[in-house]
Coordinates of C-alpha atoms and ligand atoms in Angstrom, one line a residue:
M184 CA 102.3 144.7 113.6
A185 CA 101.0 141.8 115.6
S186 CA 97.7 143.6 116.3
S187 CA 96.9 143.7 112.6
V188 CA 97.1 140.0 112.4
A189 CA 93.7 138.3 112.2
A190 CA 92.5 136.6 115.4
P191 CA 91.8 132.9 115.3
F192 CA 88.1 133.4 115.0
N193 CA 88.5 135.0 111.6
L194 CA 90.1 131.8 110.3
P195 CA 88.8 130.2 107.2
A196 CA 86.1 127.6 107.6
D197 CA 87.4 124.0 108.0
P198 CA 86.0 121.9 105.1
H199 CA 86.8 118.7 107.1
S200 CA 84.7 119.3 110.2
H201 CA 81.0 119.6 110.8
A202 CA 81.8 121.3 114.0
G203 CA 84.1 123.9 112.4
N204 CA 81.2 126.2 112.0
S205 CA 79.5 125.5 115.3
P206 CA 78.7 128.8 117.0
V207 CA 79.5 127.1 120.3
R208 CA 83.1 125.9 120.9
V209 CA 84.4 123.4 123.4
R210 CA 86.9 124.4 126.0
H211 CA 87.5 121.4 128.3
L212 CA 86.9 117.7 128.1
V213 CA 86.3 115.2 130.8
L214 CA 86.7 111.8 129.3
D215 CA 85.7 108.6 131.0
L216 CA 86.4 105.4 129.1
T217 CA 86.6 101.6 129.6
V218 CA 88.8 99.7 127.2
D219 CA 87.4 96.3 126.3
F220 CA 89.7 94.1 124.3
D221 CA 87.2 91.3 124.0
S222 CA 84.6 93.4 122.2
R223 CA 87.2 95.8 120.8
T224 CA 85.3 98.8 122.0
L225 CA 85.8 101.9 124.0
A226 CA 82.7 102.8 126.0
G227 CA 82.0 105.6 128.4
S228 CA 81.4 109.3 128.1
A229 CA 82.9 112.6 126.9
T230 CA 81.8 115.6 128.9
W231 CA 82.4 118.8 127.0
H232 CA 82.6 122.1 128.9
L233 CA 81.6 124.9 126.5
A234 CA 83.5 128.0 125.9
N235 CA 80.7 130.3 124.9
P236 CA 77.3 128.7 125.4
G237 CA 75.7 132.2 125.4
A238 CA 72.5 132.4 123.4
A239 CA 73.3 129.7 120.9
Q240 CA 70.7 127.1 120.1
E241 CA 72.9 124.2 119.5
A242 CA 76.4 122.8 119.7
V243 CA 77.8 120.7 116.8
F244 CA 80.3 117.8 117.1
D245 CA 82.0 115.4 114.7
T246 CA 81.4 111.7 115.0
R247 CA 82.1 108.8 112.7
D248 CA 81.0 105.2 113.4
L249 CA 80.2 106.1 117.0
A250 CA 77.1 104.7 118.8
I251 CA 75.7 107.7 120.7
E252 CA 73.7 106.4 123.7
L253 CA 72.7 109.5 125.6
V254 CA 73.3 113.2 125.7
E255 CA 72.9 115.1 128.9
G256 CA 73.1 118.8 129.5
L257 CA 74.9 120.1 132.6
N258 CA 74.3 123.5 134.2
A259 CA 76.8 125.5 136.3
S260 CA 75.8 123.7 139.5
G261 CA 76.4 120.3 137.8
Q262 CA 72.7 119.3 137.5
T263 CA 72.0 117.1 134.6
G264 CA 69.2 116.1 132.3
P265 CA 68.8 114.4 129.0
V266 CA 68.7 116.8 126.0
E267 CA 67.6 116.5 122.4
Y268 CA 70.2 115.6 119.8
S269 CA 70.3 114.4 116.2
L270 CA 72.8 112.7 114.0
G271 CA 73.2 114.0 110.5
E272 CA 73.7 112.0 107.3
A273 CA 76.8 109.8 107.2
N274 CA 79.6 111.0 104.9
P275 CA 82.3 108.3 104.3
I276 CA 85.1 110.7 105.0
L277 CA 83.6 113.2 107.4
G278 CA 81.3 111.0 109.3
Q279 CA 78.1 112.4 110.9
A280 CA 77.4 115.7 112.6
L281 CA 76.0 115.4 116.1
R282 CA 73.8 118.4 116.8
V283 CA 72.8 118.9 120.4
A284 CA 70.1 121.4 121.5
L285 CA 71.3 123.8 124.2
G286 CA 69.2 125.0 127.1
A287 CA 69.6 128.5 128.4
E288 CA 71.6 127.2 131.4
T289 CA 73.7 124.6 129.7
T290 CA 77.4 125.0 130.3
A291 CA 78.5 121.4 129.5
L292 CA 77.3 118.3 127.6
R293 CA 77.9 114.7 128.6
I294 CA 77.8 112.4 125.6
S295 CA 77.6 108.7 126.5
Y296 CA 78.8 106.5 123.6
R297 CA 80.7 103.5 122.4
T298 CA 83.1 103.0 119.5
A299 CA 82.8 100.5 116.7
P300 CA 85.1 97.5 116.6
A301 CA 86.4 98.7 113.2
A302 CA 86.9 102.4 114.4
A303 CA 89.4 103.8 112.0
A304 CA 91.6 105.5 114.6
L305 CA 92.0 102.4 116.7
Q306 CA 94.2 99.4 116.1
W307 CA 93.6 96.4 118.4
L308 CA 96.5 94.0 118.4
A309 CA 96.5 90.4 119.4
P310 CA 99.5 89.3 121.6
A311 CA 101.2 87.7 118.6
Q312 CA 101.3 91.2 116.9
T313 CA 103.3 92.6 119.8
A314 CA 106.8 91.9 121.2
G315 CA 105.2 90.3 124.3
T316 CA 102.3 88.2 125.5
Q317 CA 99.5 90.8 126.0
P318 CA 97.1 92.6 123.7
F319 CA 97.8 96.2 122.7
L320 CA 95.6 99.1 121.6
F321 CA 96.7 102.4 120.1
T322 CA 95.0 105.4 118.5
Q323 CA 96.0 107.5 115.5
S324 CA 93.9 110.6 115.4
Q325 CA 95.5 112.8 112.8
A326 CA 94.1 114.0 110.5
I327 CA 90.4 113.5 111.1
L328 CA 90.1 110.2 112.9
A329 CA 89.7 111.5 116.4
R330 CA 86.0 111.5 115.7
T331 CA 86.0 107.7 115.3
W332 CA 86.9 107.3 119.0
L333 CA 85.3 110.3 120.7
P334 CA 82.7 112.8 119.8
C335 CA 84.6 116.0 119.4
Q336 CA 85.0 119.2 117.5
D337 CA 87.5 117.6 115.2
S338 CA 89.0 120.7 113.6
P339 CA 92.7 121.7 114.2
G340 CA 91.6 125.3 114.8
I341 CA 89.6 124.3 118.0
R342 CA 91.6 123.7 121.2
F343 CA 90.7 122.3 124.6
T344 CA 92.3 121.1 127.7
Y345 CA 91.3 117.6 129.0
E346 CA 91.3 115.2 131.9
A347 CA 90.5 111.5 131.5
R348 CA 89.8 108.4 133.5
V349 CA 90.6 105.2 131.6
R350 CA 89.9 101.6 132.8
V351 CA 92.0 98.8 131.3
P352 CA 92.7 95.2 132.1
A353 CA 94.6 95.2 135.4
H354 CA 97.9 93.9 134.0
L355 CA 98.1 96.6 131.3
L356 CA 99.3 100.3 131.4
A357 CA 97.4 103.1 129.7
L358 CA 99.1 106.2 128.3
M359 CA 97.7 109.4 126.7
S360 CA 98.9 112.7 125.2
A361 CA 98.8 114.0 128.7
E362 CA 100.5 113.7 132.1
N363 CA 101.2 110.0 132.3
P364 CA 101.7 107.3 134.9
Q365 CA 105.2 105.7 134.9
Q366 CA 104.1 102.3 136.2
R367 CA 101.2 100.0 136.2
N368 CA 98.8 99.8 139.2
A369 CA 96.7 96.9 140.5
T370 CA 93.3 98.5 139.7
G371 CA 93.8 99.1 136.0
E372 CA 92.4 102.6 136.4
Y373 CA 94.5 105.5 135.2
H374 CA 94.0 109.3 135.4
F375 CA 95.3 111.8 133.0
R376 CA 95.4 115.6 132.7
M377 CA 96.4 117.8 129.8
A378 CA 96.6 121.3 131.1
Q379 CA 97.6 123.0 127.8
P380 CA 94.9 123.4 125.2
I381 CA 95.3 121.0 122.2
P382 CA 93.3 120.3 119.0
A383 CA 91.4 117.0 118.7
Y384 CA 93.9 115.5 116.3
L385 CA 96.4 115.4 119.1
M386 CA 94.2 113.2 121.3
A387 CA 95.9 109.9 121.8
L388 CA 95.6 106.7 123.8
A389 CA 97.8 103.6 124.0
V390 CA 97.2 100.5 126.2
G391 CA 99.6 97.6 126.5
D392 CA 102.2 95.7 128.5
L393 CA 104.4 98.8 128.8
A394 CA 107.3 99.7 130.9
F395 CA 109.1 103.1 131.4
A396 CA 112.8 104.0 131.5
P397 CA 113.8 107.6 132.3
L398 CA 116.5 109.2 130.2
S399 CA 116.7 112.6 132.0
S400 CA 114.6 114.4 134.5
R401 CA 112.1 115.4 131.8
T402 CA 112.5 112.7 129.1
G403 CA 112.0 109.0 129.0
I404 CA 110.9 106.0 127.0
Y405 CA 107.8 103.8 127.2
A406 CA 108.0 100.5 125.3
E407 CA 107.1 96.9 125.7
P408 CA 109.6 95.3 128.1
A409 CA 111.4 93.3 125.4
T410 CA 111.9 96.5 123.3
L411 CA 112.8 98.9 126.1
P412 CA 116.6 98.3 126.5
G413 CA 117.2 98.7 122.7
A414 CA 115.0 101.8 122.7
T415 CA 116.8 103.5 125.6
H416 CA 120.1 102.9 123.8
E417 CA 118.8 104.2 120.5
F418 CA 117.4 107.4 122.0
A419 CA 120.2 108.2 124.5
D420 CA 120.4 111.7 123.0
L421 CA 116.8 112.6 123.7
E422 CA 117.5 115.3 126.3
N423 CA 120.2 116.8 124.1
M424 CA 117.6 117.1 121.3
V425 CA 115.1 118.9 123.6
A426 CA 117.9 121.2 124.8
A427 CA 119.0 121.9 121.2
A428 CA 115.4 122.7 120.1
E429 CA 114.9 125.1 123.0
Q430 CA 118.1 126.8 122.2
L431 CA 117.0 127.3 118.7
Y432 CA 113.4 128.4 119.0
G433 CA 112.4 129.0 122.7
P434 CA 111.2 127.1 125.7
Y435 CA 109.6 123.6 125.5
R436 CA 106.1 124.4 126.7
W437 CA 104.8 120.9 127.5
D438 CA 106.8 119.9 130.6
R439 CA 107.8 116.3 129.9
Y440 CA 108.9 114.9 126.6
D441 CA 108.6 111.1 126.5
L442 CA 108.6 108.6 123.6
L443 CA 106.3 105.6 123.2
V444 CA 107.7 102.9 121.0
L445 CA 104.8 101.1 119.4
P446 CA 104.5 97.6 117.9
P447 CA 105.6 97.4 114.2
S448 CA 102.1 97.8 112.8
F449 CA 102.1 101.5 113.7
P450 CA 101.2 103.1 110.3
F451 CA 103.5 106.1 110.6
G452 CA 107.1 106.8 111.4
G453 CA 106.1 109.0 114.2
M454 CA 103.2 111.0 115.6
E455 CA 103.7 114.1 117.6
N456 CA 101.1 113.4 120.4
P457 CA 101.9 116.1 123.0
R458 CA 104.1 115.0 125.9
L459 CA 104.3 111.5 124.3
T460 CA 105.5 111.1 120.8
F461 CA 104.5 107.8 119.3
V462 CA 107.2 106.2 117.1
T463 CA 107.6 103.1 114.9
P464 CA 110.0 100.5 116.1
T465 CA 111.5 100.5 112.6
I466 CA 113.8 103.3 113.7
L467 CA 115.4 101.0 116.3
A468 CA 118.3 100.4 113.9
G469 CA 120.8 99.7 116.8
D470 CA 123.2 102.4 115.6
R471 CA 121.1 105.6 116.3
S472 CA 121.1 106.3 112.6
L473 CA 117.3 107.0 112.3
T474 CA 116.8 109.4 115.2
S475 CA 116.1 112.4 112.9
L476 CA 112.5 111.2 113.0
V477 CA 112.5 111.9 116.8
A478 CA 113.9 115.3 116.1
H479 CA 111.0 115.8 113.7
E480 CA 108.3 114.8 116.2
L481 CA 110.0 116.9 118.9
A482 CA 110.0 119.9 116.6
H483 CA 106.3 119.6 116.3
S484 CA 106.1 120.6 119.9
W485 CA 106.5 124.1 118.5
S486 CA 105.4 123.9 114.8
G487 CA 102.1 122.1 114.9
N488 CA 101.4 121.6 118.6
L489 CA 102.0 125.2 119.7
V490 CA 101.2 127.0 116.4
T491 CA 98.7 124.7 114.6
N492 CA 97.6 124.6 111.0
A493 CA 94.1 126.1 111.0
T494 CA 92.8 123.6 108.4
W495 CA 94.4 120.7 106.6
N496 CA 94.8 123.0 103.6
D497 CA 97.5 124.7 105.7
F498 CA 99.3 121.4 106.5
W499 CA 102.5 122.8 105.2
L500 CA 102.7 125.2 108.1
N501 CA 102.9 122.2 110.4
E502 CA 105.2 120.0 108.4
G503 CA 107.4 122.4 106.4
F504 CA 108.5 124.3 109.5
T505 CA 108.9 121.0 111.3
V506 CA 111.2 119.5 108.6
Y507 CA 113.3 122.7 108.6
F508 CA 113.4 122.7 112.4
E509 CA 114.2 118.9 112.5
R510 CA 117.3 119.5 110.4
R511 CA 118.4 122.4 112.5
I512 CA 118.3 120.2 115.5
M513 CA 120.3 117.5 113.8
E514 CA 122.8 120.0 112.6
H515 CA 123.2 121.4 116.0
L516 CA 123.9 118.0 117.5
Y517 CA 125.7 116.2 114.7
G518 CA 127.1 118.9 112.4
R519 CA 126.4 120.4 109.0
E520 CA 127.5 117.4 107.0
Y521 CA 125.1 115.1 108.7
A522 CA 122.2 117.6 108.2
D523 CA 123.2 118.0 104.6
M524 CA 122.6 114.3 103.9
L525 CA 119.1 114.7 105.3
Q526 CA 118.4 117.7 103.1
V527 CA 119.6 115.9 99.9
L528 CA 117.5 112.8 100.7
G529 CA 114.5 115.1 101.3
R530 CA 115.0 117.0 98.1
D531 CA 115.3 113.8 96.1
A532 CA 112.1 112.6 97.6
L533 CA 110.4 115.9 96.7
H534 CA 111.5 115.7 93.0
H535 CA 110.2 112.1 93.0
T536 CA 106.9 113.2 94.4
I537 CA 106.5 116.1 92.0
E538 CA 107.0 113.8 89.1
E539 CA 104.5 111.4 90.6
I540 CA 101.8 113.9 91.3
G541 CA 102.5 115.8 88.1
V542 CA 104.5 119.0 87.9
A543 CA 101.5 121.1 87.0
S544 CA 99.2 119.6 89.6
P545 CA 97.6 122.0 92.2
D546 CA 98.4 119.3 94.7
T547 CA 102.0 120.5 94.4
H548 CA 101.0 124.0 95.8
L549 CA 101.9 124.6 99.4
H550 CA 98.4 125.9 100.1
L551 CA 96.2 122.9 99.3
A552 CA 92.5 122.7 98.2
L553 CA 91.4 119.5 99.9
A554 CA 87.7 120.3 100.3
G555 CA 85.6 117.3 99.3
R556 CA 88.6 115.0 99.6
D557 CA 90.2 113.0 102.4
P558 CA 92.8 115.3 104.0
D559 CA 95.1 112.2 103.8
E560 CA 95.6 113.2 100.2
G561 CA 97.5 116.2 101.3
L562 CA 100.0 114.0 103.1
T563 CA 102.8 114.2 100.5
E564 CA 106.4 115.5 100.4
I565 CA 105.0 118.8 99.2
A566 CA 104.0 120.0 102.6
Y567 CA 107.2 118.5 104.1
E568 CA 110.0 119.2 101.6
K569 CA 108.6 122.0 99.5
G570 CA 107.7 123.7 102.8
C571 CA 111.2 123.2 104.1
A572 CA 112.6 124.4 100.8
L573 CA 110.7 127.7 101.1
L574 CA 112.3 128.3 104.5
L575 CA 115.7 127.4 103.1
T576 CA 115.1 130.0 100.4
L577 CA 114.2 132.6 102.9
E578 CA 117.3 131.6 104.9
S579 CA 119.5 132.1 101.8
L580 CA 118.0 135.6 101.3
I581 CA 118.0 137.0 104.9
G582 CA 120.5 134.9 106.7
R583 CA 120.0 132.5 109.6
V584 CA 120.2 135.1 112.3
R585 CA 117.2 137.0 111.0
L586 CA 115.3 133.9 110.1
D587 CA 115.8 132.4 113.5
T588 CA 114.6 135.6 115.2
F589 CA 111.5 135.5 113.0
I590 CA 110.7 131.9 113.7
K591 CA 111.2 132.2 117.4
E592 CA 108.9 135.2 117.6
Y593 CA 106.4 133.5 115.4
F594 CA 106.2 130.5 117.8
A595 CA 106.0 132.9 120.8
R596 CA 103.4 135.2 119.3
F597 CA 101.0 132.5 118.2
S598 CA 101.5 129.9 120.9
F599 CA 98.4 127.7 121.5
Q600 CA 96.7 129.3 118.4
A601 CA 95.8 128.2 114.9
M602 CA 97.5 129.6 111.9
D603 CA 96.2 129.6 108.3
T604 CA 98.3 130.4 105.2
A605 CA 96.9 133.9 104.6
T606 CA 97.5 135.0 108.1
F607 CA 101.0 133.6 108.0
L608 CA 101.8 135.4 104.7
H609 CA 100.4 138.6 106.3
Y610 CA 102.7 138.1 109.4
L611 CA 105.7 137.3 107.2
R612 CA 105.2 140.4 105.2
A613 CA 104.7 142.6 108.2
E614 CA 107.7 141.2 110.1
L615 CA 110.2 140.7 107.3
L616 CA 109.4 141.1 103.7
D617 CA 107.9 144.6 103.8
K618 CA 111.0 145.9 105.6
E619 CA 113.3 145.4 102.7
P620 CA 112.3 146.6 99.2
G621 CA 112.4 143.8 96.6
L622 CA 112.7 141.0 99.1
E623 CA 109.2 139.5 98.4
A624 CA 110.0 139.6 94.7
R625 CA 113.3 137.8 95.2
L626 CA 111.6 135.3 97.4
N627 CA 108.9 134.8 94.7
L628 CA 106.5 134.1 97.5
A629 CA 103.2 133.7 95.6
T630 CA 104.8 131.1 93.3
W631 CA 105.8 129.0 96.3
V632 CA 102.4 129.1 98.0
D633 CA 100.0 129.1 95.1
G634 CA 102.1 127.8 92.3
P635 CA 103.1 124.3 91.2
G636 CA 106.4 122.4 91.4
L637 CA 109.6 123.6 93.0
P638 CA 110.3 127.3 92.2
T639 CA 113.6 127.9 90.5
N640 CA 115.0 130.0 93.3
A641 CA 115.1 127.1 95.8
P642 CA 118.7 126.9 96.9
A643 CA 120.4 123.7 95.7
V644 CA 121.2 121.3 98.5
T645 CA 124.5 119.3 98.3
S646 CA 126.2 116.8 100.5
R647 CA 130.0 116.2 100.6
R648 CA 129.4 112.7 102.1
F649 CA 127.0 111.9 99.3
E650 CA 129.6 113.1 96.7
A651 CA 131.8 110.3 98.0
V652 CA 129.0 107.9 97.6
D653 CA 128.4 109.0 94.0
H654 CA 132.1 108.4 93.4
T655 CA 131.8 104.9 94.7
L656 CA 128.8 104.2 92.6
A657 CA 130.7 105.4 89.5
Q658 CA 133.5 102.9 90.3
L659 CA 130.9 100.1 90.6
Q660 CA 129.5 101.1 87.3
A661 CA 132.9 101.2 85.7
G662 CA 133.2 97.5 86.6
A663 CA 134.9 97.5 90.0
A664 CA 134.1 94.4 92.0
P665 CA 131.8 95.2 95.0
A666 CA 134.5 93.8 97.4
A667 CA 137.0 96.3 96.1
L668 CA 134.8 99.1 97.3
L669 CA 134.8 98.0 101.0
P670 CA 137.6 100.4 102.0
L671 CA 135.5 103.3 100.7
T672 CA 132.2 102.2 102.4
A673 CA 133.5 101.2 105.8
A674 CA 132.4 104.3 107.7
W675 CA 129.1 104.8 105.9
S676 CA 125.9 105.6 107.9
S677 CA 122.6 104.3 106.8
H678 CA 122.0 107.6 105.0
E679 CA 124.9 106.9 102.7
W680 CA 123.7 103.4 102.1
V681 CA 120.2 104.7 101.2
H682 CA 121.7 107.2 98.8
F683 CA 123.8 104.4 97.3
L684 CA 120.8 102.2 96.8
H685 CA 118.8 105.0 95.2
G686 CA 121.8 105.6 92.9
L687 CA 122.2 102.0 91.8
P688 CA 121.1 101.6 88.2
P689 CA 117.5 100.2 88.1
T690 CA 118.5 97.7 85.5
L691 CA 121.0 95.5 87.4
P692 CA 120.5 91.8 86.7
A693 CA 120.0 89.3 89.6
G694 CA 123.5 88.0 89.3
Q695 CA 125.0 91.4 89.9
L696 CA 122.6 92.0 92.8
A697 CA 123.8 88.7 94.3
A698 CA 127.4 89.9 94.1
I699 CA 126.5 93.2 95.7
D700 CA 124.5 91.5 98.4
A701 CA 127.3 89.0 99.2
T702 CA 129.5 92.0 99.9
F703 CA 127.2 94.5 101.6
H704 CA 124.5 92.2 103.1
F705 CA 121.5 94.3 102.3
T706 CA 119.0 91.5 102.5
A707 CA 120.2 90.8 106.0
S708 CA 120.2 94.4 107.1
G709 CA 118.3 95.3 110.3
N710 CA 117.8 98.8 109.1
A711 CA 114.3 99.3 107.7
E712 CA 115.3 102.3 105.5
I713 CA 118.0 100.2 103.8
L714 CA 115.7 97.3 103.3
A715 CA 113.0 99.6 101.8
A716 CA 115.5 101.0 99.4
W717 CA 116.9 97.6 98.5
F718 CA 113.8 95.5 97.8
P719 CA 112.7 97.5 94.7
H720 CA 115.9 96.5 93.1
T721 CA 115.5 92.8 94.0
L722 CA 112.0 92.8 92.8
R723 CA 112.9 94.4 89.5
A724 CA 115.7 92.0 88.9
G725 CA 113.9 88.9 90.1
Y726 CA 116.6 88.3 92.7
E727 CA 114.9 85.5 94.6
A728 CA 117.2 85.3 97.6
A729 CA 115.7 88.5 98.9
E730 CA 112.1 87.1 98.7
P731 CA 111.9 85.7 102.3
A732 CA 113.2 88.9 103.8
L733 CA 110.7 91.0 101.8
K734 CA 107.8 88.8 102.8
N735 CA 108.9 89.0 106.4
F736 CA 109.1 92.8 106.2
L737 CA 105.7 93.1 104.6
R738 CA 104.1 90.8 107.1
H739 CA 105.3 92.6 110.2
I740 CA 105.8 96.2 109.3
G741 CA 102.8 98.4 109.0
R742 CA 104.5 101.7 108.2
R743 CA 102.6 103.1 105.2
K744 CA 105.6 105.0 103.8
F745 CA 107.4 101.7 103.3
L746 CA 104.4 99.5 102.3
V747 CA 103.1 101.6 99.4
P748 CA 106.3 101.8 97.3
L749 CA 107.0 98.1 98.1
Y750 CA 103.6 96.9 97.0
R751 CA 103.9 99.1 94.0
A752 CA 107.3 97.5 93.1
L753 CA 105.8 94.1 93.7
L754 CA 102.8 94.9 91.4
A755 CA 105.3 95.8 88.7
A756 CA 107.2 92.5 88.9
P757 CA 106.3 89.4 86.9
N758 CA 103.0 87.9 88.1
G759 CA 103.0 90.9 90.4
L760 CA 99.3 91.2 91.2
Q761 CA 99.0 87.6 92.2
R762 CA 102.1 87.8 94.4
A763 CA 101.1 91.0 96.0
R764 CA 97.6 89.8 96.8
N765 CA 99.0 86.6 98.3
I766 CA 101.2 88.5 100.7
Y767 CA 98.6 91.2 101.4
T768 CA 95.9 88.6 102.3
E769 CA 98.2 87.3 104.9
A770 CA 99.7 90.6 106.1
R771 CA 96.5 92.8 106.1
P772 CA 95.4 91.8 109.6
N773 CA 98.7 93.3 110.8
Y774 CA 98.0 96.7 109.3
H775 CA 96.2 99.7 110.7
S776 CA 93.2 101.1 108.8
V777 CA 95.3 104.1 107.7
A778 CA 97.5 101.7 105.8
T779 CA 94.7 99.3 104.6
G780 CA 92.7 102.2 103.3
T781 CA 95.5 103.0 100.9
L782 CA 96.6 99.5 100.1
D783 CA 93.1 98.1 99.5
A784 CA 92.7 100.7 96.7
L785 CA 96.2 100.0 95.3
L786 CA 95.7 96.2 95.2
S787 CA 92.2 96.4 93.7
G788 CA 93.7 98.4 90.8
R789 CA 91.7 101.5 91.7
T790 CA 94.8 103.7 92.0
Ligands
BES268 N1 102.2 114.4 111.9 C1 102.9 113.5 111.1 C2 102.2 112.2 110.8 C3 100.8 112.4 110.1 C4 100.6 113.5 109.2 C5 99.8 111.5 110.4 C6 99.3 113.6 108.7 C7 98.6 111.7 109.8 C8 98.3 112.7 109.0 C9 104.3 113.2 111.6 O1 104.9 114.2 112.3 C10 105.2 112.8 110.5 O2 105.4 113.7 109.7 N2 105.7 111.6 110.4 C11 106.6 111.2 109.4 C12 108.0 111.2 109.9 C13 108.8 112.3 109.5 C14 110.3 112.1 109.9 C15 108.7 112.8 108.1 C16 106.3 109.7 109.1 O3 105.5 109.1 109.8 O4 106.8 109.2 108.2
ZN269 ZN1 105.5 115.8 110.9

């Protein structure tokens, strides 16, 4: 069975990489970089050892906004000499192809370069944008931004191991998606090694005033010193999560699993950089209520980092499996009722997204067609929640035992390899569907993968705890005073509150919001998910008491998932464009390019 599955070299061409079609592939990287906060540049060299130099005439790399200073060829005995290269036409999304001529003896290429101060992957933070007194730098490479900080074959189907030497100001610590130091040294020079092959989108670097606290022998937290105690409290279950994940789907293949808590401008909730997940501080709620995000990034250590989407059209293979896996971890640790709440919130978000994109849009297919577009456009709930829903459907048809066996074998069989949708379907048929007459028809597989919307055979998801919330909402709507509901809400988690806020009628007048706020204190909440669900109500109603908290939120938090709906709600409010632009002008320097890219368009009226 397995032998009939296509090898990675038969994968579809990657429409988002110039290097995807390079006859020569990289195998190992030696990165040597100096981090200069004054000029906001990284400068140094990337030495690429080639997998198959053979008879090929050239090697192709992706670059975007890089200044290439010199390219040298290395032969097997390490001798070097400058070689010819050319940079192709600049494409605003894909950047420029770097084509390097290969001599007969060339086994490696050393590319000396520097980054642009506005490099899209990098965010350079002033001390005031951190929790401390030092500057901070971090990268965000997914989907195709690695090429803005190193010349690379920036296609998820191409993997390499790496080692790096990074020089930073002596009082700062550098960390990568690799074996990491646990404390600062006096020289400011750090060495890294990633022994397992990874694609370029998992390259990561962070530099700042960072401290480390161990949680178990293989897990721990890096954070700014002021953030570290709260973070170690929040993620106390980290080792249990890794153990639960291993119990479900096989051994953790990356040795250590550490978290890095970033400053609040981090544009995502989390990023699964191998060995070192990057997370937003907005999940530090104080009550461990938002840790499913960590389970999600941890699950990527299998779905995504071990078995990797071959192109961004196959993104659902990364995210759909990861969402399913995340909820299995949460169920394992906290029970079915807890996981059910996450499923319902996810399904609600999916319906909302389908409505937004349009129920007939091809962008609601699992298998996407992103050629010619920024792969960022594929970053919707479709990949996440429709992908998860497909696995739930399969679970409902074959049962968990068989599904778990299948998934575990899938991760083992394709470890450290790329996977595209067609190959996955082939494997799924061979391992499961073809073994049982009628199963594929009952699954309705083709409709899931190449059809729009949510297929009707998706199992309904329900939550007993949310039914209690709905009951409370009904009482409120029937005229109960908010304070009278307190006995019902006393034990609610933030998930129940978010469901409650989603269920509040969108037409509540400011006076009623004031009464609700006086009882439940949403405006003063320290939970970012609750605030993000509350502010759309306050904006619609013109409830001004929430305005300072909203402004504070938008000024400090750079997580795009919160910013986009909040700016949209602001735009829809009276005098919205002016108010939104006023806040944005002030807040924009605190946002990463990943967020400003989206918000610039939104606030210019282009989307
Ligand atoms: N890998 C993604 C983040 C990502 C995807 C960045 C595509 C750039 C391009 C990460 O695992 C993720 O999904 N993060 C989510 C959190 C999750 C709990 C849904 C996020 O950041 O909101
Ligand atoms: Zn993810």
